[in-house]
Tab-separated table of N, CA and C in Angstrom:
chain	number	residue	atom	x	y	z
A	1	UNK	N	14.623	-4.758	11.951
A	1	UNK	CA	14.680	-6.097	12.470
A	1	UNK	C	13.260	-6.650	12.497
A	2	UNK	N	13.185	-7.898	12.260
A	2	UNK	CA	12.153	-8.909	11.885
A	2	UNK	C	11.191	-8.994	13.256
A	3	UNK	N	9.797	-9.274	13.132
A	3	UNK	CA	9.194	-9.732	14.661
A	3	UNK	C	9.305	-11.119	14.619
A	4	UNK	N	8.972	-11.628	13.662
A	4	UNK	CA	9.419	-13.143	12.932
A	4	UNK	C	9.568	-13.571	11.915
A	5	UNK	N	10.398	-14.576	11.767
A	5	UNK	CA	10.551	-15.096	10.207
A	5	UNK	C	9.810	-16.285	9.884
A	6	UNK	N	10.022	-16.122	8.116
A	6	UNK	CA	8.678	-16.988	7.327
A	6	UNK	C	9.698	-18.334	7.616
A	7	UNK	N	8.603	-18.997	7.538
A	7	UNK	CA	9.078	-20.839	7.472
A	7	UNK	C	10.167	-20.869	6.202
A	8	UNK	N	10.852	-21.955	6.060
A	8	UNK	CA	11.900	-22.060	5.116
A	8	UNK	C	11.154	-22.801	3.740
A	9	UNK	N	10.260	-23.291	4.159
A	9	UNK	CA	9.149	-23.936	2.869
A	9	UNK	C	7.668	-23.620	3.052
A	10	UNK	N	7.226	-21.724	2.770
A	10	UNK	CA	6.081	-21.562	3.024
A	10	UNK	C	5.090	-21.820	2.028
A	11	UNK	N	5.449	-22.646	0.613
A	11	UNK	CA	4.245	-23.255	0.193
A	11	UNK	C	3.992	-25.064	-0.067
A	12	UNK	N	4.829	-25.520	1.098
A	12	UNK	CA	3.885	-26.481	1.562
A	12	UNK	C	2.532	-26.510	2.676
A	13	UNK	N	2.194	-25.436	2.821
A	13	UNK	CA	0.927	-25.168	3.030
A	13	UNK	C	-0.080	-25.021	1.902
A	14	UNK	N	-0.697	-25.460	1.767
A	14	UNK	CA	-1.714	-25.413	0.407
A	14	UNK	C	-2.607	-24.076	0.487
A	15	UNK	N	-2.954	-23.117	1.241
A	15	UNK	CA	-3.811	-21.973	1.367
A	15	UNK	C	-2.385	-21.388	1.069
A	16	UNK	N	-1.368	-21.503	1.378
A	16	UNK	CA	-0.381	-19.790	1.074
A	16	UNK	C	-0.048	-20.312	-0.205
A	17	UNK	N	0.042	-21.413	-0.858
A	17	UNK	CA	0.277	-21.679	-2.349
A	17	UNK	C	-0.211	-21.715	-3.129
A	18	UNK	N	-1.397	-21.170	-3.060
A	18	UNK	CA	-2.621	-20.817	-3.637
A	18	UNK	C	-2.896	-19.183	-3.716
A	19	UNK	N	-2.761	-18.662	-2.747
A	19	UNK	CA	-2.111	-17.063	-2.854
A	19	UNK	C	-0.884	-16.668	-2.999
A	20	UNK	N	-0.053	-17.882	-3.128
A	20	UNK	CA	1.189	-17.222	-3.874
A	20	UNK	C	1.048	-17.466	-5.439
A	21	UNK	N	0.061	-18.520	-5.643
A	21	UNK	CA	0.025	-18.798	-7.308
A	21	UNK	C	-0.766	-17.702	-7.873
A	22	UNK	N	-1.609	-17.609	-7.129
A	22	UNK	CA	-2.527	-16.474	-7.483
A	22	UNK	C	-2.188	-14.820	-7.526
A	23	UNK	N	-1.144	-14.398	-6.486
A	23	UNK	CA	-0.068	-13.544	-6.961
A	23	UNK	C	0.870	-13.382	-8.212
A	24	UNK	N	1.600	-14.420	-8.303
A	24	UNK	CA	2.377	-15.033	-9.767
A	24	UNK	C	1.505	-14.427	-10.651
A	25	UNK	N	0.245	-15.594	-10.714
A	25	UNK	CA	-0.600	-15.318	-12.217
A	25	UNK	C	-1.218	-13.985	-12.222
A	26	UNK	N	-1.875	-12.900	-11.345
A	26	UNK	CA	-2.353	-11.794	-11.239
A	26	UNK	C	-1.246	-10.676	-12.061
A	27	UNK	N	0.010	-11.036	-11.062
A	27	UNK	CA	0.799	-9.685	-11.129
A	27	UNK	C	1.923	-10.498	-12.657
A	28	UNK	N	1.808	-11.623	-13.110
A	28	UNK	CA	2.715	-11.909	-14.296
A	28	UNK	C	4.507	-12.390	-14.190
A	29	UNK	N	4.123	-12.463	-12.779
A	29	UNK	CA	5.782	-12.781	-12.336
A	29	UNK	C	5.510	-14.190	-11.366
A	30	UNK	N	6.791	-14.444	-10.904
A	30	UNK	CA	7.111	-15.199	-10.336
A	30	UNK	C	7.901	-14.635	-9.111
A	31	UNK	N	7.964	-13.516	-8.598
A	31	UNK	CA	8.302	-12.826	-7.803
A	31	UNK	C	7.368	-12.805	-6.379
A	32	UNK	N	7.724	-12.916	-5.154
A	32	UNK	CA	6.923	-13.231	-4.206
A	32	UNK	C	7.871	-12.347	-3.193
A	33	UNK	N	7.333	-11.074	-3.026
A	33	UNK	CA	7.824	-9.839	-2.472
A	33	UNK	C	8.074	-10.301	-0.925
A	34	UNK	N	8.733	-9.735	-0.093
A	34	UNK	CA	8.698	-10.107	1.617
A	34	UNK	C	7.566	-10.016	2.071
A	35	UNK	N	6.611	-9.023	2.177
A	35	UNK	CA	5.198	-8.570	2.575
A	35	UNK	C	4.466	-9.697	2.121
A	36	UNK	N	4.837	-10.321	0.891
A	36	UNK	CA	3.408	-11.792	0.901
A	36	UNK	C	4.022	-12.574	1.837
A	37	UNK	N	5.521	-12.959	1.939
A	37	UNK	CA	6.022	-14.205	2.466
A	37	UNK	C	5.740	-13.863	3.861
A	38	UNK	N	6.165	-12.509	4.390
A	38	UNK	CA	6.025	-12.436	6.073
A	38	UNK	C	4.587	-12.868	6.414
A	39	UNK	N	3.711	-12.407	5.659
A	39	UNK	CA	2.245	-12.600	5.892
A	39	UNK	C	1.350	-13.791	6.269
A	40	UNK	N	2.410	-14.621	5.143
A	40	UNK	CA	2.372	-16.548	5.532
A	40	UNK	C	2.277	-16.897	6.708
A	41	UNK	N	2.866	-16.163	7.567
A	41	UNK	CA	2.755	-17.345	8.862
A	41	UNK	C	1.651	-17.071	9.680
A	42	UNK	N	0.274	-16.496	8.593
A	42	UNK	CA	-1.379	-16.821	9.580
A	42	UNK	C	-1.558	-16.735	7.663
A	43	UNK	N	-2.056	-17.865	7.311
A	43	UNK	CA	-2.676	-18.057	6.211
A	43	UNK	C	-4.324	-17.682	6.029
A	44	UNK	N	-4.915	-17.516	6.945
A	44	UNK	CA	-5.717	-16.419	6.837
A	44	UNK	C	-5.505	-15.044	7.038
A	45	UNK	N	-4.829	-14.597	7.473
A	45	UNK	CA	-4.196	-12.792	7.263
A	45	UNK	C	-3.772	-12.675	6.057
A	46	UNK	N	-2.627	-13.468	5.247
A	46	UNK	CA	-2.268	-13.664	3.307
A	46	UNK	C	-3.437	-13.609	2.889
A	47	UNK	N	-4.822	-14.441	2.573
A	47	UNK	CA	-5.705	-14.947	2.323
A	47	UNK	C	-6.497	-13.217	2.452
A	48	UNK	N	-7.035	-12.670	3.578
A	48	UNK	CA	-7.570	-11.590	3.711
A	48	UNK	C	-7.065	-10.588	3.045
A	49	UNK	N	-5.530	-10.096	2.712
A	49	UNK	CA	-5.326	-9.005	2.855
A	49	UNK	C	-5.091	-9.330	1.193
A	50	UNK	N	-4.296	-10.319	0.950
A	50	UNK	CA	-4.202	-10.373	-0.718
A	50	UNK	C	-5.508	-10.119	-1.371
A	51	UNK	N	-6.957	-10.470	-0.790
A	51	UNK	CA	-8.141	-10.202	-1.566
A	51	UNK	C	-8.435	-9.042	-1.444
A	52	UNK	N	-7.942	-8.267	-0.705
A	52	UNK	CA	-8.699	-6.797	-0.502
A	52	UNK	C	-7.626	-6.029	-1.380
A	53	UNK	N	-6.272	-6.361	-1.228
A	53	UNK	CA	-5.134	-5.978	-2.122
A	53	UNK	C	-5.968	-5.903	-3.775
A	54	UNK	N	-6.584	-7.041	-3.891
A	54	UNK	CA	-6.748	-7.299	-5.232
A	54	UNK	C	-7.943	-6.568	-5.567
A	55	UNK	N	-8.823	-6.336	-4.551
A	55	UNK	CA	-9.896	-5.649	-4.733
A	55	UNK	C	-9.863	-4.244	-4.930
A	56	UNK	N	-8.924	-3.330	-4.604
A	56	UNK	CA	-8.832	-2.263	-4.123
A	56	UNK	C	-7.897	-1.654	-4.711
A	57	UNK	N	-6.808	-2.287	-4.842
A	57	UNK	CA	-5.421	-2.051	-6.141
A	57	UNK	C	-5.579	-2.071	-7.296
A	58	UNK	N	-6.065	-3.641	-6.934
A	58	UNK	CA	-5.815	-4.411	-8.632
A	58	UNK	C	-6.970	-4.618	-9.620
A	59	UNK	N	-7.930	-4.177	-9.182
A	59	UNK	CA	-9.376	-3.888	-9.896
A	59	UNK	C	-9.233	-2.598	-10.510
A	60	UNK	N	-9.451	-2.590	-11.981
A	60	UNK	CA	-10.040	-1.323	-12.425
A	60	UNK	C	-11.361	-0.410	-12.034
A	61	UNK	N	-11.053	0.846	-11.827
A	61	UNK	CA	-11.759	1.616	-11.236
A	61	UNK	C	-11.821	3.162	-11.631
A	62	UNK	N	-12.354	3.677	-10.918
A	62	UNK	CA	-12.602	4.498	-11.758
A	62	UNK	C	-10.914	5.766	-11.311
A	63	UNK	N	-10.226	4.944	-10.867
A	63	UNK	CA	-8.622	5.936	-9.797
A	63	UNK	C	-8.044	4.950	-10.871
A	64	UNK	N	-6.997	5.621	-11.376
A	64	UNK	CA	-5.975	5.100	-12.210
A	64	UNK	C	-5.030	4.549	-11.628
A	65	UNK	N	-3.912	3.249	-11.841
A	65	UNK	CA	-3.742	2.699	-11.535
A	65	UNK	C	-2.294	3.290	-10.996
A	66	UNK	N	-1.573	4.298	-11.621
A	66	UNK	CA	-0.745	5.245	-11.381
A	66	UNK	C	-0.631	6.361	-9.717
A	67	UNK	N	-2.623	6.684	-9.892
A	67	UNK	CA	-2.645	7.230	-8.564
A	67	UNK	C	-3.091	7.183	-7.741
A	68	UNK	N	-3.166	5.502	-8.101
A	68	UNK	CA	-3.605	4.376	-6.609
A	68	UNK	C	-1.960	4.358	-5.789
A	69	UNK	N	-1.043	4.069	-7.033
A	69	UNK	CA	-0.178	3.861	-5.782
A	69	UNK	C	0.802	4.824	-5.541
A	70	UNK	N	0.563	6.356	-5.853
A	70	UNK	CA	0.787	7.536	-5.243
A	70	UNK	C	0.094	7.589	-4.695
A	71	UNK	N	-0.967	7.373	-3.829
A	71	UNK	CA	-2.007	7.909	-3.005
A	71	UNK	C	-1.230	6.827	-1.780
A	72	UNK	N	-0.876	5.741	-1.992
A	72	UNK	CA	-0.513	4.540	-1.223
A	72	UNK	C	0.855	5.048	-0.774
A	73	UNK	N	1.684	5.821	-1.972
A	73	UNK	CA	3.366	6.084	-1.015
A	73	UNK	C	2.681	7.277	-0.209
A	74	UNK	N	1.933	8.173	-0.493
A	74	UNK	CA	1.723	9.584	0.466
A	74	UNK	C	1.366	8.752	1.865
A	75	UNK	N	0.375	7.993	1.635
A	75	UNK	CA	-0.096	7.472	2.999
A	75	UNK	C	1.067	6.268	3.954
A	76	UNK	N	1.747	5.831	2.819
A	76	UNK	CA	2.886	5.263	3.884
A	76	UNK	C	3.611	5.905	4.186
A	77	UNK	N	4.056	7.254	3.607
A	77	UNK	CA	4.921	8.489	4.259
A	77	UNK	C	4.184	8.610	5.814
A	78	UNK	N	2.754	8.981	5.282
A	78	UNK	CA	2.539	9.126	6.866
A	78	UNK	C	2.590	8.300	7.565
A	79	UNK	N	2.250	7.207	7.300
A	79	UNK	CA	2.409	6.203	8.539
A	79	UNK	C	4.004	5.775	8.852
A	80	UNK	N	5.277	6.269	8.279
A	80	UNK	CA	6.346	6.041	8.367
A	80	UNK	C	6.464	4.352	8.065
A	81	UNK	N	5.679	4.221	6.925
A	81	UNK	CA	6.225	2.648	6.419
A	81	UNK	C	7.195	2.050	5.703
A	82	UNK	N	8.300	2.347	5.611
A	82	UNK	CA	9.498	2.351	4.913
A	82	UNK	C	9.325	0.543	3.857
A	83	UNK	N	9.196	-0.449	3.951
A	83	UNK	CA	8.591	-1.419	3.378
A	83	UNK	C	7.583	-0.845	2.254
A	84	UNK	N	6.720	0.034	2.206
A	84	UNK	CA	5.392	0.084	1.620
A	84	UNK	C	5.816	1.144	0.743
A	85	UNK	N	6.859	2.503	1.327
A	85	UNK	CA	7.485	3.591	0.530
A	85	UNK	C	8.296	2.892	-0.543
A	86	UNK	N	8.768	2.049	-0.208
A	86	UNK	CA	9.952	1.623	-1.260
A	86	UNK	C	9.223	0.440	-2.224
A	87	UNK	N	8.187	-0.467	-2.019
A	87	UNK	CA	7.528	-1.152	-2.695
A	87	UNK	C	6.686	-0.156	-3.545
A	88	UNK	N	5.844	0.803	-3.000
A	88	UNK	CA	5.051	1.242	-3.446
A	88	UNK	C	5.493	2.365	-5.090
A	89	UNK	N	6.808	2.956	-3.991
A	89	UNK	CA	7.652	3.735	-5.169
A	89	UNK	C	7.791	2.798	-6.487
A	90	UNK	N	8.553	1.708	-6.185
A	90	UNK	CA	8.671	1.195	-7.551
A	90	UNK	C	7.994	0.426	-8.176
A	91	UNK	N	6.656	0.396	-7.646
A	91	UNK	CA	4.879	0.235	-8.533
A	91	UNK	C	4.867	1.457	-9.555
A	92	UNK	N	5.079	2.252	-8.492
A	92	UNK	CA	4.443	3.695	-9.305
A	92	UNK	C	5.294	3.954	-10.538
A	93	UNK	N	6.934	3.584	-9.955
A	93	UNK	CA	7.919	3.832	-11.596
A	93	UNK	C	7.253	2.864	-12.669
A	94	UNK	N	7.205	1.737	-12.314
A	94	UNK	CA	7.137	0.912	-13.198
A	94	UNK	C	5.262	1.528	-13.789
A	95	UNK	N	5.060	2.151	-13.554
A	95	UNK	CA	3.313	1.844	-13.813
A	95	UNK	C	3.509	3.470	-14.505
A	96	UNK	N	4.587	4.180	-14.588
A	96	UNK	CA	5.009	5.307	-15.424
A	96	UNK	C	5.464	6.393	-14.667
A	97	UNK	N	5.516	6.296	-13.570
A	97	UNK	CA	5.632	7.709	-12.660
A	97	UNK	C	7.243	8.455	-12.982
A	98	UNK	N	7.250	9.788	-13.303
A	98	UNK	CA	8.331	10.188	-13.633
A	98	UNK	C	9.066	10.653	-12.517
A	99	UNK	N	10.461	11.139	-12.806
A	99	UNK	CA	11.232	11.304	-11.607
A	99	UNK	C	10.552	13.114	-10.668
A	100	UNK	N	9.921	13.724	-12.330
A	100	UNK	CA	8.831	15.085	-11.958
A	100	UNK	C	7.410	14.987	-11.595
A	101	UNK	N	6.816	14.199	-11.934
A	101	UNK	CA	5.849	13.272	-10.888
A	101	UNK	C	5.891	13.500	-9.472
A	102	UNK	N	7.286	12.655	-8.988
A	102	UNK	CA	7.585	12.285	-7.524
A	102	UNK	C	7.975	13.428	-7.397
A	103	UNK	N	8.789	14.558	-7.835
A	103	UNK	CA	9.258	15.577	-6.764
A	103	UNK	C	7.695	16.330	-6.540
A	104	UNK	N	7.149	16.062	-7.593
A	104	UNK	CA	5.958	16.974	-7.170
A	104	UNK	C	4.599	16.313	-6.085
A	105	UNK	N	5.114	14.884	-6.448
A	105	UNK	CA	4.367	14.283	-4.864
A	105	UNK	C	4.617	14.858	-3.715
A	106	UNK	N	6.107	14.247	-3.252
A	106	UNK	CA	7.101	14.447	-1.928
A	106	UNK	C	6.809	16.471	-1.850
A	107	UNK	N	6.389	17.406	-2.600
A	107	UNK	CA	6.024	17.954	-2.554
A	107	UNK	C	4.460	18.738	-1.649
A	108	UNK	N	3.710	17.608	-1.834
A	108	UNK	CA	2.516	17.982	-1.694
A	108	UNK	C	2.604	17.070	-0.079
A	109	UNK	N	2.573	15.676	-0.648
A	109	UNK	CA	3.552	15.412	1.052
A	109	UNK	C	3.782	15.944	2.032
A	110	UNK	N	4.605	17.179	1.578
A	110	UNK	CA	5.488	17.404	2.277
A	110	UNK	C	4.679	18.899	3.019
A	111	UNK	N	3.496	19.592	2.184
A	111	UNK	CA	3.111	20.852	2.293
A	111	UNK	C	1.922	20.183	3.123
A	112	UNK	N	1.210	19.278	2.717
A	112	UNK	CA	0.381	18.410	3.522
A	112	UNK	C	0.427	18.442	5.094
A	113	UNK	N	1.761	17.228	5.386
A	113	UNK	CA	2.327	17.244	6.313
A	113	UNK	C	2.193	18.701	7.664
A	114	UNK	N	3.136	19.159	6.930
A	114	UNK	CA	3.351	21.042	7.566
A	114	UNK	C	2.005	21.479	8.049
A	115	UNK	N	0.879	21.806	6.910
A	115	UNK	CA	-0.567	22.361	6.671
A	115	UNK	C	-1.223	21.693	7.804
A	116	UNK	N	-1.559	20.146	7.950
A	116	UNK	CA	-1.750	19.273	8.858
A	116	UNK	C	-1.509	19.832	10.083
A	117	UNK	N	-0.671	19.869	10.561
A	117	UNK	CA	0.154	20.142	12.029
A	117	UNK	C	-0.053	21.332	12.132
A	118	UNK	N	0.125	22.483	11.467
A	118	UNK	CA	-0.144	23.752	11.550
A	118	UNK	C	-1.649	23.787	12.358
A	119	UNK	N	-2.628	23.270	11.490
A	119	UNK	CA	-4.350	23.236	11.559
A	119	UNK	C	-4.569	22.482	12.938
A	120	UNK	N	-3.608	21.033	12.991
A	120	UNK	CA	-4.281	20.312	14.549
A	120	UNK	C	-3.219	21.398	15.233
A	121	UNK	N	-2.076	22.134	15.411
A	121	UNK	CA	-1.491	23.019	16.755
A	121	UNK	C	-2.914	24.385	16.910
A	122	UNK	N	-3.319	24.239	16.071
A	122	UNK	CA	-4.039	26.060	15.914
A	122	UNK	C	-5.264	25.375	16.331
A	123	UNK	N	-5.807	24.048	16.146
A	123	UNK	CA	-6.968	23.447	16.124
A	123	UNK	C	-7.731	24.467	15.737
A	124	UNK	N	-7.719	24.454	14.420
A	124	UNK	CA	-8.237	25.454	13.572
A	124	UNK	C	-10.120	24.634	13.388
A	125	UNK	N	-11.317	25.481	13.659
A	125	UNK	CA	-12.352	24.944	13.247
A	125	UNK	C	-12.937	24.964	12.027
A	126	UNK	N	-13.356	23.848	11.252
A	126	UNK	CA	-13.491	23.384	10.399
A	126	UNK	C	-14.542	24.597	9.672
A	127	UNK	N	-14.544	25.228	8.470
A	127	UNK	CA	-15.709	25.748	7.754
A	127	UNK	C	-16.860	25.324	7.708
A	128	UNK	N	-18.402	26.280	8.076
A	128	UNK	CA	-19.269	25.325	7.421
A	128	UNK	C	-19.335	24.540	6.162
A	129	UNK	N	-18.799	25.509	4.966
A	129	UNK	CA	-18.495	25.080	3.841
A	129	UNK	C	-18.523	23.929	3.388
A	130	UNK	N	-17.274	23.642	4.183
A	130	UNK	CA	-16.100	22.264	4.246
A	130	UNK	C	-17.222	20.991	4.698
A	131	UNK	N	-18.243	21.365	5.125
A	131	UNK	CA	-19.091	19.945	6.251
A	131	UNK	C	-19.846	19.876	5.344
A	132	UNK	N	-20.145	18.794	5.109
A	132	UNK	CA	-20.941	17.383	4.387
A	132	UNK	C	-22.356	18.009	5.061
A	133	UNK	N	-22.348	18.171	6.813
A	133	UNK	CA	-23.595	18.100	7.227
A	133	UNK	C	-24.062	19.082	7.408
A	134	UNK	N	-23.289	20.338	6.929
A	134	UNK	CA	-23.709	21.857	7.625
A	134	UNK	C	-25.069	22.406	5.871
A	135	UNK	N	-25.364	23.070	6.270
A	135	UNK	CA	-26.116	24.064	5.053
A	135	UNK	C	-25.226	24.774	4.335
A	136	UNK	N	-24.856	24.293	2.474
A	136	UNK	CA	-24.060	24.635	1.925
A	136	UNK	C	-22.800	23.858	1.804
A	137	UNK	N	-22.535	22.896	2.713
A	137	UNK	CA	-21.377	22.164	3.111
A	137	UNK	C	-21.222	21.103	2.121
């Protein structure tokens, strides 16, 4: 269930129709997902988050564009984002991800997860190794 809904004409605002055009022409569609439209109703939050979206996604880099947004479903697993799992999933199909791909994500996910919780119940201390700041680390 919704916290609120988008206006019934959210690009007669000229700032969200401008990041919705700019969505269109970026991504090649005419498709304007719920996550842009909910976002509309603070046209500076659309405005912020679509540029960092674009910065961070949609910029070539040196992370392929495949395991930008496997890195994006693992992390909405954790955050239990069901919106972002199911958007994100079918980025990743469409951008080539195979159906052996994903089992072997939801895999690592999933050993992650476990490994995680295991280490914070045991509050296991970190290796010098492992530290950036230790000698050898």
């Amino acid at each position: 269930m919704t916290t609120i809904l988008p206006s019934p004409d959210l690009e007669s605002d000229a700032r969200v129709k401008a990041v919705f055009d700019d969505i269109r022409a970026t991504r090649g569609t005419d498709f304007i997902n719920n996550m842009w439209r909910w976002l509309a109703f603070d046209p500076a939050v659309l405005e912020r988050t679509w540029l960092e979206v674009k910065d961070v996604i949609g910029k070539p880099s040196s992370i392929d564009p495949l395991t930008k947004e496997m890195i994006y479903i693992a992390v909405s697993v954790a955050n239990n984002c069901t919106y972002c799992i199911h958007s994100h999933t079918a980025a990743a199909r469409a951008k080539g991800m195979t159906g052996e791909q994903y089992g072997e994500l939801l895999a690592i996910i999933g050993l992650a997860g476990k490994t995680n919780q295991l280490a914070t119940a045991l509050q296991v201390p970190v290796d010098a190794a492992f530290d950036a700041s230790q000698p050898g680390g």
